[in-house]
CSV table of C-alpha atoms and ligand atoms in Angstrom, one decimal:
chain,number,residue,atom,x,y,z
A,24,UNK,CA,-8.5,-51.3,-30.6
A,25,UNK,CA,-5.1,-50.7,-31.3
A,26,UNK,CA,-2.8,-52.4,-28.8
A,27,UNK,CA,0.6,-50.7,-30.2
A,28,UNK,CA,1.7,-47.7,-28.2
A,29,UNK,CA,0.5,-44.8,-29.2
A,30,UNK,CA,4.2,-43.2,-28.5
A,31,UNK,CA,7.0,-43.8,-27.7
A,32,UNK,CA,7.5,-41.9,-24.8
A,33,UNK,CA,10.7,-43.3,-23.9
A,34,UNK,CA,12.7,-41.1,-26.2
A,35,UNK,CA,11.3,-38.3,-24.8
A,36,UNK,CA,12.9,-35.9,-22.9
A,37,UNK,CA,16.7,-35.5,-23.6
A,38,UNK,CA,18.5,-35.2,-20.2
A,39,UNK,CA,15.4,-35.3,-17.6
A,40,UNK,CA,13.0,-37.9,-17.2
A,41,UNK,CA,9.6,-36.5,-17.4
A,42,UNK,CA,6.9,-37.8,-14.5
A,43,UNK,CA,3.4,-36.4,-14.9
A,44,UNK,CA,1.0,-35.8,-11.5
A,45,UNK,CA,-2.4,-35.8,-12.1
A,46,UNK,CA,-4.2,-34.4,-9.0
A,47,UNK,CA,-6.8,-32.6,-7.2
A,48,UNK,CA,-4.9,-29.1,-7.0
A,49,UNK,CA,-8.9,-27.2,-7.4
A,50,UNK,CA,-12.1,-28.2,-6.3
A,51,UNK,CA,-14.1,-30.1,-3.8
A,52,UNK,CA,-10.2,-32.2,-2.7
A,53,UNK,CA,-8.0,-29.7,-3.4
A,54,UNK,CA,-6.4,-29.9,0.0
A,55,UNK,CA,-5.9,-33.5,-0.5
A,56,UNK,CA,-4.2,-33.3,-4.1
A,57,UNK,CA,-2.1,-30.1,-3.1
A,58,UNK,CA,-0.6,-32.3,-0.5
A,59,UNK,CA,0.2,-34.9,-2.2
A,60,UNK,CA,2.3,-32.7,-5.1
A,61,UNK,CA,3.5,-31.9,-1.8
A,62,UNK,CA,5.0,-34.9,-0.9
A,63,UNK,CA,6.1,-35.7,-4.3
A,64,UNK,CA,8.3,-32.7,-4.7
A,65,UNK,CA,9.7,-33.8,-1.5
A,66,UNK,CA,10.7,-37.2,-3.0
A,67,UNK,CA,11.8,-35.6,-6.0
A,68,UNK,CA,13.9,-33.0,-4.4
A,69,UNK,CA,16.2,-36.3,-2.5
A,70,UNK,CA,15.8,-38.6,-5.4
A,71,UNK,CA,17.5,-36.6,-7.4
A,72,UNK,CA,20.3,-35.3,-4.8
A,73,UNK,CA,21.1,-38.7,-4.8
A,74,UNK,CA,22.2,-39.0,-8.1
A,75,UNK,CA,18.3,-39.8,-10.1
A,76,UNK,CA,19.0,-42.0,-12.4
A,77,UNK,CA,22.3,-42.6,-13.3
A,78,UNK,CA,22.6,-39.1,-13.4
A,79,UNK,CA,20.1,-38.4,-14.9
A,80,UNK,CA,17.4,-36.1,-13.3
A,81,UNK,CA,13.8,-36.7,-13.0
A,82,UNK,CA,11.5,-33.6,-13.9
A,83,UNK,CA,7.9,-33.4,-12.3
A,84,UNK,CA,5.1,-32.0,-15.1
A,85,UNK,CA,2.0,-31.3,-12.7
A,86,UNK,CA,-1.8,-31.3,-14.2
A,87,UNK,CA,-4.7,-30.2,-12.4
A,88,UNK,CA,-7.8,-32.4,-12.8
A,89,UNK,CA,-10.1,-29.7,-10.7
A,90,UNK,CA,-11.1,-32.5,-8.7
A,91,UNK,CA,-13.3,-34.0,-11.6
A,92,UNK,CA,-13.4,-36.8,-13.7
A,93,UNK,CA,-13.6,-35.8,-16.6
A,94,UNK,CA,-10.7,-32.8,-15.8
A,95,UNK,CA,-8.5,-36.3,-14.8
A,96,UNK,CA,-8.8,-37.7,-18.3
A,97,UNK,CA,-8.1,-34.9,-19.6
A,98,UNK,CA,-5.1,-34.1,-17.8
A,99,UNK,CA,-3.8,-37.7,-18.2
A,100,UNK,CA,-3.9,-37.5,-21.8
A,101,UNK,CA,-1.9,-34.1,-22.0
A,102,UNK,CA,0.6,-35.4,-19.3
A,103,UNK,CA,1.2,-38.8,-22.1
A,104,UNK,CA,0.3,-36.9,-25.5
A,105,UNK,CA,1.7,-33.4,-25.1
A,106,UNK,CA,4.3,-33.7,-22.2
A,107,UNK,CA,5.0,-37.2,-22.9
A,108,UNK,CA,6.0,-38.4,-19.7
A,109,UNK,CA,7.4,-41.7,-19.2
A,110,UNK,CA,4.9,-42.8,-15.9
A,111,UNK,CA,2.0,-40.6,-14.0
A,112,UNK,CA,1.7,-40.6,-10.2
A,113,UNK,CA,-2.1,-39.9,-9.2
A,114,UNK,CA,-4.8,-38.9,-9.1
A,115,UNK,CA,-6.2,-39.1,-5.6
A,116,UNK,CA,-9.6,-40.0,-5.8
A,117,UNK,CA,-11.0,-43.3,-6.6
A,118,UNK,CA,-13.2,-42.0,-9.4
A,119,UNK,CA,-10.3,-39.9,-11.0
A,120,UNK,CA,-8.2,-42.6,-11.4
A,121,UNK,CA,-10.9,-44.5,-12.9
A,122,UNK,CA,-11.0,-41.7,-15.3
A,123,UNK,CA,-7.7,-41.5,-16.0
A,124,UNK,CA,-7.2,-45.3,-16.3
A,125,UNK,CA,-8.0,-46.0,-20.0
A,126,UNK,CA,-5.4,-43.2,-21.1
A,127,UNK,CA,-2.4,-45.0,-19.3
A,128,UNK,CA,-4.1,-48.3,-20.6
A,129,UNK,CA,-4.3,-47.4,-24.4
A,130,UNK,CA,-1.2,-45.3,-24.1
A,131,UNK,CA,1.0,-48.3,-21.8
A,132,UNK,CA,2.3,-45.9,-19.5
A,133,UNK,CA,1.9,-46.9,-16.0
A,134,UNK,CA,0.3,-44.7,-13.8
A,135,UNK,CA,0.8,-45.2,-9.8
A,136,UNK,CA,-2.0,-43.7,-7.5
A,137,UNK,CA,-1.1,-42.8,-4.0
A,138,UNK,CA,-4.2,-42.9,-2.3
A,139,UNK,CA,-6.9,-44.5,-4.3
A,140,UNK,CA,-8.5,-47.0,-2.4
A,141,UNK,CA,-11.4,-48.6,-4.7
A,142,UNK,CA,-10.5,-52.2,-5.9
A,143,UNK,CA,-11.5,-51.6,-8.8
A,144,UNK,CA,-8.8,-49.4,-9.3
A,145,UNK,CA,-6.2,-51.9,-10.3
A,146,UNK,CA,-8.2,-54.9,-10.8
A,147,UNK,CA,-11.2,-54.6,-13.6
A,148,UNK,CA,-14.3,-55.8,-12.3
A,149,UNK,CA,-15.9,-56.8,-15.8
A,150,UNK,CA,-13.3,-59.8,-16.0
A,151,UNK,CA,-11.3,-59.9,-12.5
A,152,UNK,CA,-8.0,-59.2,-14.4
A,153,UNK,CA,-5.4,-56.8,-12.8
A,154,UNK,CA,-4.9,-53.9,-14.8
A,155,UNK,CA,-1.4,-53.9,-16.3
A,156,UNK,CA,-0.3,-50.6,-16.1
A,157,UNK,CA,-2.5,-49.2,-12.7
A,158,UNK,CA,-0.7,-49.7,-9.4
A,159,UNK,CA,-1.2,-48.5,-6.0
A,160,UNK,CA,0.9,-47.7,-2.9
A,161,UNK,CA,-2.3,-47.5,-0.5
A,162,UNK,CA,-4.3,-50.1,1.4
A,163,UNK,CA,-7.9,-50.8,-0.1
A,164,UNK,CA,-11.1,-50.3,1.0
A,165,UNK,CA,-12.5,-54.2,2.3
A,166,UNK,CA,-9.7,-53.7,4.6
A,167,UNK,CA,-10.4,-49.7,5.5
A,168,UNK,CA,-14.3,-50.4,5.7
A,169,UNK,CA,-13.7,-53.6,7.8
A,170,UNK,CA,-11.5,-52.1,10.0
A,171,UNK,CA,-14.5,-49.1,10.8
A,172,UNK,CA,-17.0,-52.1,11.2
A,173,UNK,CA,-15.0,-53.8,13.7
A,174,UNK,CA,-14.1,-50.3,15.4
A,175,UNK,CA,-18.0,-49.4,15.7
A,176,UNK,CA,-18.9,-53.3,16.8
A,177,UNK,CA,-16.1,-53.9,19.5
A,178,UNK,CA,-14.9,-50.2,20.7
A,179,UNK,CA,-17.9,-48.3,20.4
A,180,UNK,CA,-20.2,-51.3,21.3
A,181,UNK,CA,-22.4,-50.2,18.4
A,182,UNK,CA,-25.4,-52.3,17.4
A,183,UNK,CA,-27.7,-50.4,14.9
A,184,UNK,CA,-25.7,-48.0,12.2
A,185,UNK,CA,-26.5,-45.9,9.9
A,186,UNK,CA,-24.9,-45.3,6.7
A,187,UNK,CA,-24.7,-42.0,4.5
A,188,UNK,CA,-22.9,-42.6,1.1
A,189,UNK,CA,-22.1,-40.2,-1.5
A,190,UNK,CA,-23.4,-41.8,-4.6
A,191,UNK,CA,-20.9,-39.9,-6.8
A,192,UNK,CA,-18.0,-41.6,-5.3
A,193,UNK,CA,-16.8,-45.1,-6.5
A,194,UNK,CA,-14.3,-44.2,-3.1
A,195,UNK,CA,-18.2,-44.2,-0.9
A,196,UNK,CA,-19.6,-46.4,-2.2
A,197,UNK,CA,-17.0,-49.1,-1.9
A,198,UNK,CA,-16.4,-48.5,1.8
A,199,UNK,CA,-19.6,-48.2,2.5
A,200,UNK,CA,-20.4,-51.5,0.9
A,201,UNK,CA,-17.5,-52.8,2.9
A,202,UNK,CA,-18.4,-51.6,6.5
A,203,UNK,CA,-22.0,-53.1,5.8
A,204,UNK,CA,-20.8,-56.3,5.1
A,205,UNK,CA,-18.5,-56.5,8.3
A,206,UNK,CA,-20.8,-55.1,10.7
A,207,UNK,CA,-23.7,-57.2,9.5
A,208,UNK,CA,-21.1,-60.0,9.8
A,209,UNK,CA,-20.6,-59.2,13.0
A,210,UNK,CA,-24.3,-59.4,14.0
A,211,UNK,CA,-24.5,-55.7,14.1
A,212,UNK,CA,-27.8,-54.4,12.1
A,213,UNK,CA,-28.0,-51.6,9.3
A,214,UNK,CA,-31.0,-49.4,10.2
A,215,UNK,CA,-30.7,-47.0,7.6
A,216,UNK,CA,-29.0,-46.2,4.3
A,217,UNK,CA,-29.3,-43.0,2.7
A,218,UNK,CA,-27.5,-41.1,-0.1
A,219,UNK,CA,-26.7,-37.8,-1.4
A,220,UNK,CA,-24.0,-36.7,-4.2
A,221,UNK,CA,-20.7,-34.3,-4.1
A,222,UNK,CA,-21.3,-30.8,-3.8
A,223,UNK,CA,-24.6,-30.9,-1.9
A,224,UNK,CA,-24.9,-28.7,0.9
A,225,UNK,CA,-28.0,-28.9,2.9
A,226,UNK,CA,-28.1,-32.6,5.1
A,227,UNK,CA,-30.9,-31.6,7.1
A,228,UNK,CA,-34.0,-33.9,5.8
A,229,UNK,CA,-32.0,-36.8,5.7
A,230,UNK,CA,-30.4,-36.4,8.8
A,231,UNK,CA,-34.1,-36.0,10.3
A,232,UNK,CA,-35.0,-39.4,9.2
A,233,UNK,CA,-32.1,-40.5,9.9
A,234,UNK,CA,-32.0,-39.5,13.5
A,235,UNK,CA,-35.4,-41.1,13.4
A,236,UNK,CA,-34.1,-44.4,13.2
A,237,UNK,CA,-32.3,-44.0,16.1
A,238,UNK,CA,-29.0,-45.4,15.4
A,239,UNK,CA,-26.4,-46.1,17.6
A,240,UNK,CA,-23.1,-44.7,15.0
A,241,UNK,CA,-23.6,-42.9,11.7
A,242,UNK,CA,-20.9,-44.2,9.3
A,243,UNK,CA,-20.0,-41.3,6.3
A,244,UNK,CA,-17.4,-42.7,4.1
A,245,UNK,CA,-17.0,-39.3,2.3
A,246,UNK,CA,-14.8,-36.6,1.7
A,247,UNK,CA,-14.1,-33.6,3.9
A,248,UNK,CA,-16.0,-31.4,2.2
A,249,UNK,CA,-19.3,-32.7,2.8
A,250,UNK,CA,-18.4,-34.8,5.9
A,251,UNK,CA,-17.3,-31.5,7.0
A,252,UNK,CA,-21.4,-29.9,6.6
A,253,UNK,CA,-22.8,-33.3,8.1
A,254,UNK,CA,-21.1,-33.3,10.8
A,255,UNK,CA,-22.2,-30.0,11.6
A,256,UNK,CA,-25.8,-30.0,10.2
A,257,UNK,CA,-25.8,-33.4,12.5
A,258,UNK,CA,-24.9,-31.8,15.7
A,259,UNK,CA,-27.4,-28.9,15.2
A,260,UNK,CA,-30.3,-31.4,14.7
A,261,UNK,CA,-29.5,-33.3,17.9
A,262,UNK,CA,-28.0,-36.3,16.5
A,263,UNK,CA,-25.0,-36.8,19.2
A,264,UNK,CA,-23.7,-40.4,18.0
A,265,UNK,CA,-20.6,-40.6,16.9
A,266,UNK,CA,-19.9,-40.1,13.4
A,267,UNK,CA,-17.5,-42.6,11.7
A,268,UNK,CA,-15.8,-42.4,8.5
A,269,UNK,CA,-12.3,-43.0,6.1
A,270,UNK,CA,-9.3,-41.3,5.0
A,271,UNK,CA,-11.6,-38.7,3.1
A,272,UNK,CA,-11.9,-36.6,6.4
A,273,UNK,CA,-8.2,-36.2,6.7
A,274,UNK,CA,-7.6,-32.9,5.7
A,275,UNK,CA,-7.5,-29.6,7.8
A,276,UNK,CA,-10.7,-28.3,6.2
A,277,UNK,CA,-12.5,-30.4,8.1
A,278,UNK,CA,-12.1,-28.5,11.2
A,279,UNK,CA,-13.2,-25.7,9.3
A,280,UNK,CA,-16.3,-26.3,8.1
A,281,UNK,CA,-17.7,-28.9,10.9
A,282,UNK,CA,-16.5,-26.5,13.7
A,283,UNK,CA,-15.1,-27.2,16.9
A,284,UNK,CA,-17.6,-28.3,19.3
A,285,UNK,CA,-19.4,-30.5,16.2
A,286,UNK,CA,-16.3,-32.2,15.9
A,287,UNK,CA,-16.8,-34.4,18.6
A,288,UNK,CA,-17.3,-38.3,19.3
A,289,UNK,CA,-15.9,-38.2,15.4
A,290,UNK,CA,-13.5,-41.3,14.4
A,291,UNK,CA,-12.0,-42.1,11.4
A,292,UNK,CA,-9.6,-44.7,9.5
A,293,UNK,CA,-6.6,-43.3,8.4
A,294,UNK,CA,-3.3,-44.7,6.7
A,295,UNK,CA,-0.9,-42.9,8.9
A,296,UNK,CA,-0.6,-40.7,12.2
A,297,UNK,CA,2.0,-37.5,12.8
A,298,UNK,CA,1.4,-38.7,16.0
A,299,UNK,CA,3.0,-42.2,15.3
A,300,UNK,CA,6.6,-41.8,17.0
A,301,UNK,CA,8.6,-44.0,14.7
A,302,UNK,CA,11.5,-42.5,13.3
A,303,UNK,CA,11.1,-43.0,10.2
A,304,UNK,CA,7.6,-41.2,10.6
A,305,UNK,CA,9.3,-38.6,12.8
A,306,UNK,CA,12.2,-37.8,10.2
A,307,UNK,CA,9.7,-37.5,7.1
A,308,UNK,CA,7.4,-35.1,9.2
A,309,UNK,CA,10.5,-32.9,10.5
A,310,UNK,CA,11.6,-32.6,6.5
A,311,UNK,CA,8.1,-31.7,5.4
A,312,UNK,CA,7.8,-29.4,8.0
A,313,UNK,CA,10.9,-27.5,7.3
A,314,UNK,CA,10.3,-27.6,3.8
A,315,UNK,CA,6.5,-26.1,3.3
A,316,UNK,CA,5.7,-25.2,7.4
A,317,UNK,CA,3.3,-27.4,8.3
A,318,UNK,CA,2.2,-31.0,9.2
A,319,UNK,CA,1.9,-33.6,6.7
A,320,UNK,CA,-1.1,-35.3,6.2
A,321,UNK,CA,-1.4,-39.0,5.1
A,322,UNK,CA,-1.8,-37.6,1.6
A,323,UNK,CA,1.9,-36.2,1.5
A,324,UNK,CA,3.2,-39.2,2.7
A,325,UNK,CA,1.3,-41.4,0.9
A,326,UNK,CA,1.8,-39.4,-2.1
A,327,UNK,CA,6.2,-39.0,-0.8
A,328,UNK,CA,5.7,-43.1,-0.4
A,329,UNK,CA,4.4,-43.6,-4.1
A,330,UNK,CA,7.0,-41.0,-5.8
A,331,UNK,CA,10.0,-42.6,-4.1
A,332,UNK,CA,8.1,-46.1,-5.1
A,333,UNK,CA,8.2,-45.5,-8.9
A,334,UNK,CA,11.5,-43.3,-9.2
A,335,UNK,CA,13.1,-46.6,-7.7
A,336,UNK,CA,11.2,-48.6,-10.4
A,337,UNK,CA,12.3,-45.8,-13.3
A,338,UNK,CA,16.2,-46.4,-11.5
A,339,UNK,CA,15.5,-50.1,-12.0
A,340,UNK,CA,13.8,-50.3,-15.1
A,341,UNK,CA,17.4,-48.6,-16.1
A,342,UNK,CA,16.3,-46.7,-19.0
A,343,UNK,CA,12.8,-44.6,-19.4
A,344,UNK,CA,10.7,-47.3,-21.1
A,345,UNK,CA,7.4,-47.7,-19.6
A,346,UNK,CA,7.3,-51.6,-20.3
A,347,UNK,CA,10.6,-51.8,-18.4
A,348,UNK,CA,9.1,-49.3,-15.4
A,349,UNK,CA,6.0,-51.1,-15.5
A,350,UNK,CA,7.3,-54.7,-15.1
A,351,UNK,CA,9.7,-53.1,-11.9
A,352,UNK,CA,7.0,-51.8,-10.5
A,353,UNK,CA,5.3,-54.9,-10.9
A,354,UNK,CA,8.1,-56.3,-8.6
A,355,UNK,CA,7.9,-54.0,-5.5
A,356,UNK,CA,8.7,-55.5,-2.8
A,357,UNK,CA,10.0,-54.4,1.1
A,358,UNK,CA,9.7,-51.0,0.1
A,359,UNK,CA,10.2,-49.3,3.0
A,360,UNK,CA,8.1,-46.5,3.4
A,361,UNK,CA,6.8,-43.6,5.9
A,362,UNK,CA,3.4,-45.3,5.6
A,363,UNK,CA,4.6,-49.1,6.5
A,364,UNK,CA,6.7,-51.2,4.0
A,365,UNK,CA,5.3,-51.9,0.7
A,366,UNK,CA,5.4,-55.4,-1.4
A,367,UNK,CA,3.0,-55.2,-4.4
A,368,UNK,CA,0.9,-58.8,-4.8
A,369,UNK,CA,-0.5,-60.1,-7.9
A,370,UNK,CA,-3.1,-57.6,-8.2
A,371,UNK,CA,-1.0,-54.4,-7.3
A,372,UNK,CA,-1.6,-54.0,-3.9
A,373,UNK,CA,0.6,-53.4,-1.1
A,374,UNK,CA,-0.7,-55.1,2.3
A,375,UNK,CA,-0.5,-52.2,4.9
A,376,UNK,CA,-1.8,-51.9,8.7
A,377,UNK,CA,-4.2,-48.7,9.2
A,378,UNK,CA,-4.8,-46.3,12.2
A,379,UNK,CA,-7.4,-45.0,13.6
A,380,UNK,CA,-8.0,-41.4,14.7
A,381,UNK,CA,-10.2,-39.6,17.4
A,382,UNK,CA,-11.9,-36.0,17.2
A,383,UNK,CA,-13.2,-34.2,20.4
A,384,UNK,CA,-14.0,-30.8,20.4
A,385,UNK,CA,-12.0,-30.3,17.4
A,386,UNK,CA,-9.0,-31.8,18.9
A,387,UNK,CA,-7.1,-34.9,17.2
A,388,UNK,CA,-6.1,-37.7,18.8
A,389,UNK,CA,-4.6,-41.8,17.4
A,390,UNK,CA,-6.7,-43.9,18.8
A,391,UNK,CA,-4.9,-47.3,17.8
A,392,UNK,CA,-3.1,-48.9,14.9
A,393,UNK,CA,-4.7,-51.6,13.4
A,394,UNK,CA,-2.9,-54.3,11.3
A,395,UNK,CA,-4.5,-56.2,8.5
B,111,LIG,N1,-9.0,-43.2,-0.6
B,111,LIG,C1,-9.7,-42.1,-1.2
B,111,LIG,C2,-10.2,-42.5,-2.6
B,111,LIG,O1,-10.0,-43.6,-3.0
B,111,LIG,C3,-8.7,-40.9,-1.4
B,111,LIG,C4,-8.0,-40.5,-0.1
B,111,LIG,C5,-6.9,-41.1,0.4
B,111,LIG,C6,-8.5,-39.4,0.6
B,111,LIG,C7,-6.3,-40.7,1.5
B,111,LIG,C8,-7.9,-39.0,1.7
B,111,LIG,C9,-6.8,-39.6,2.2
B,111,LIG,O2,-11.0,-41.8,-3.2
C-alpha cells in the first residue's frame, strides 16, 4: 500500500484554491445534497468577500455522486485526481462517505462531511482508530437515536416499538441500532423489527404484520424518500401510531409524497429549526432566503457550518497543503456555527445539542431542543 501521496495537490491551482463537493445533486437524496451545495456557495460567496485566503480566492469544483456509492467514489477520485482539489466537503449520506473515504485516505486529502452521522464515518471500526483525514461538522447517531428513544419513552409514553430499517443504509442501521438500545434501556420493549432496502416502493405486507404486533410508536430511521411512501402506505392500512424517525425526513419532499393528512402524529430528530429564534439562526436564514428564495433546511446550514469550518482551517493551515489543512482541522475548536458551536474531539466529532420536530396534518412544528 503506498502511503506517499499520490499528488501533490498543493501546487495545484495558481491563484484559487480548489475545494471539491461531493454530493447527492440526483437520485433518491437529491433534495438533501442540492441543499447543501446550497449552503456552501453561501459560505463561499462571504469567505471570499472577506478577503479568502490572504487574498487568495477559494473556487468550489462540484461532483455529483447520483446519490450512490459507487457514483461517490467515483466522484471523489475525479475531485483529487483530475480537479486536484486541496480538501472535499461531503458527501451527505453515511454510506457515500464511506465510499468516498479510502480515496481521501490513499490520496491524504481531508474530506469534511456535513451531515454524515454513522460513527463509523470518522472512526474505523476494524481497529477503533480515528480516521486521519475524515472529519465531521454533525452530531452522531448514539446521540440522534438516543435522543428518539428517550422522546418515544418519556413524551410519547411509548412502551412497545416497532422498528423499520433500511438495510442499505449504514445511516439506518446505525440509528436504528441506537434507538433499540436506549429504549430497551429504558425498559421499553422492541416488538418488531423489520427491513426493506432504498428504492422500494410498496410497504404494505410489512406494515400488515407490523400493525399486527400492535405497537405503541413505529420508529423509521430512513430517508425521505421512502419514509415519505410509509408513512402514507401506514396511514391507509390503519396504523395511526405515531411515526418517529431522524434527520433523513428533513426535506420538503416529504410532504409530497406522504401527503397531508398522513403526515400526522410524525416526529423527528433534527440538527436545527428555522423556527429557532436565535440570531444567529435568524441572520443565516434571512441570507439564504434572499439568496436562492426559500427556507433552509438543516442540510444548508449544516453543509454553510462545514464550508466556513474548513475554509477557516485552509486560512489557518496558511498555505493549500492538505497535511497543514488536515492537522487545523484537527484543531477546531469554538467554532461558532448556525447549527451550535463546534469543537472537534479526538475522534472528529463536534458535541452538538439536537431538536426535535412535530408534523400534524402536514404542518411543521419544534417540539423542543435537546442537548447532549
Ligand atoms: N445523517 C444522514 C446520514 O448520515 C444524512 C442526513 C443529514 C440527512 C441531515 C438529512 C439531514 O446518512
Amino acid at each position: 500500500q503506498p502511503t506517499a501521496k499520490s499528488q501533490d495537490n498543493s501546487a495545484a491551482g495558481g491563484d484559487v484554491i480548489k475545494v471539491g463537493a461531493n454530493y447527492e445533486l440526483t437520485g433518491g437524496i437529491a433534495t438533501f445534497g442540492n441543499s447543501s451545495v446550497n449552503g456552501i456557495k453561501l459560505a463561499l460567496e462571504e469567505f471570499n468577500q472577506a478577503g479568502g485566503v490572504n487574498g487568495k480566492k477559494i473556487e468550489l469544483v462540484t461532483a455529483d455522486n447520483k446519490s450512490d456509492a459507487a457514483e461517490a467514489t467515483n466522484a471523489m477520485t475525479k475531485l483529487v485526481t483530475q480537479d486536484k482539489v486541496v480538501a472535499v466537503l461531503g458527501p451527505v449520506a453515511s454510506s457515500n462517505v464511506l465510499a468516498a473515504e479510502p480515496v481521501a485516505t490513499q490520496n491524504q486529502i481531508p474530506l469534511v462531511t456535513s451531515s454524515a452521522t454513522n460513527p463509523k464515518v470518522t472512526v474505523d471500526p476494524a481497529t477503533n482508530k480515528t480516521r486521519d483525514w475524515i472529519f465531521r461538522t454533525c452530531f452522531i447517531d448514539p446521540f440522534q437515536g438516543d435522543v428518539a428513544a428517550r422522546f418515544s419513552f418519556n413524551d410519547l409514553k411509548a412502551k412497545k416499538a416497532a422498528i423499520y430499517v433500511d438495510q442499505s443504509s449504514d445511516y439506518s442501521k446505525g440509528l436504528a441500532e441506537a434507538f433499540k438500545s436506549g429504549f430497551t434501556k429504558l425498559g421499553g420493549e422492541i416488538v418488531s423489527e423489520e427491513a426493506f432496502v432504498a428504492k422500494d416502493t410498496d410497504f404494505k405486507a410489512t406494515l400488515t404484520k407490523i400493525k399486527a404486533k400492535n405497537p405503541d410508536v413505529i420508529y423509521v430511521p430512513a430517508y425521505y424518500e421512502e419514509v415519505g411512501k410509509i408513512i402514507r402506505q401506514a396511514r391507509e392500512l390503519g396504523l395511526t401510531q405515531p411515526i418517529v424517525g431522524g434527520d433523513g425526513f428533513d426535506s420538503p419532499k416529504l410532504l409530497e409524497i406522504a401527503g397531508k393528512s398522513a403526515l400526522t402524529n410524525v416526529f423527528f430528530t433534527n440538527h436545527y429549526t428555522t423556527m429557532d429564534t436565535s440570531p444567529v439562526v435568524q441572520e443565516f436564514v434571512k441570507k439564504y432566503k434572499d439568496k436562492y428564495g426559500q427556507e433552509p433546511d438543516a442540510l444548508a446550514a449544516l453543509a454553510y457550518d462545514a464550508a466556513k469550518v474548513l475554509f477557516e482551517a485552509i486560512k489557518t493551515a496558511g498555505t493549500p497543503d492538505p497535511v497543514k489543512i488536515k492537522d487545523a482541522l484537527a484543531a477546531t475548536k469554538d467554532f461558532k456555527g448556525v447549527t451550535g458551536t463546534i469543537t472537534l474531539d479526538a475522534q472528529h466529532n463536534p458535541v452538538k445539542s439536537a431538536v426535535i420536530m412535530e408534523y400534524n396534518n402536514g404542518a411543521l412544528k419544534f417540539r423542543t431542543r435537546v442537548e447532549p
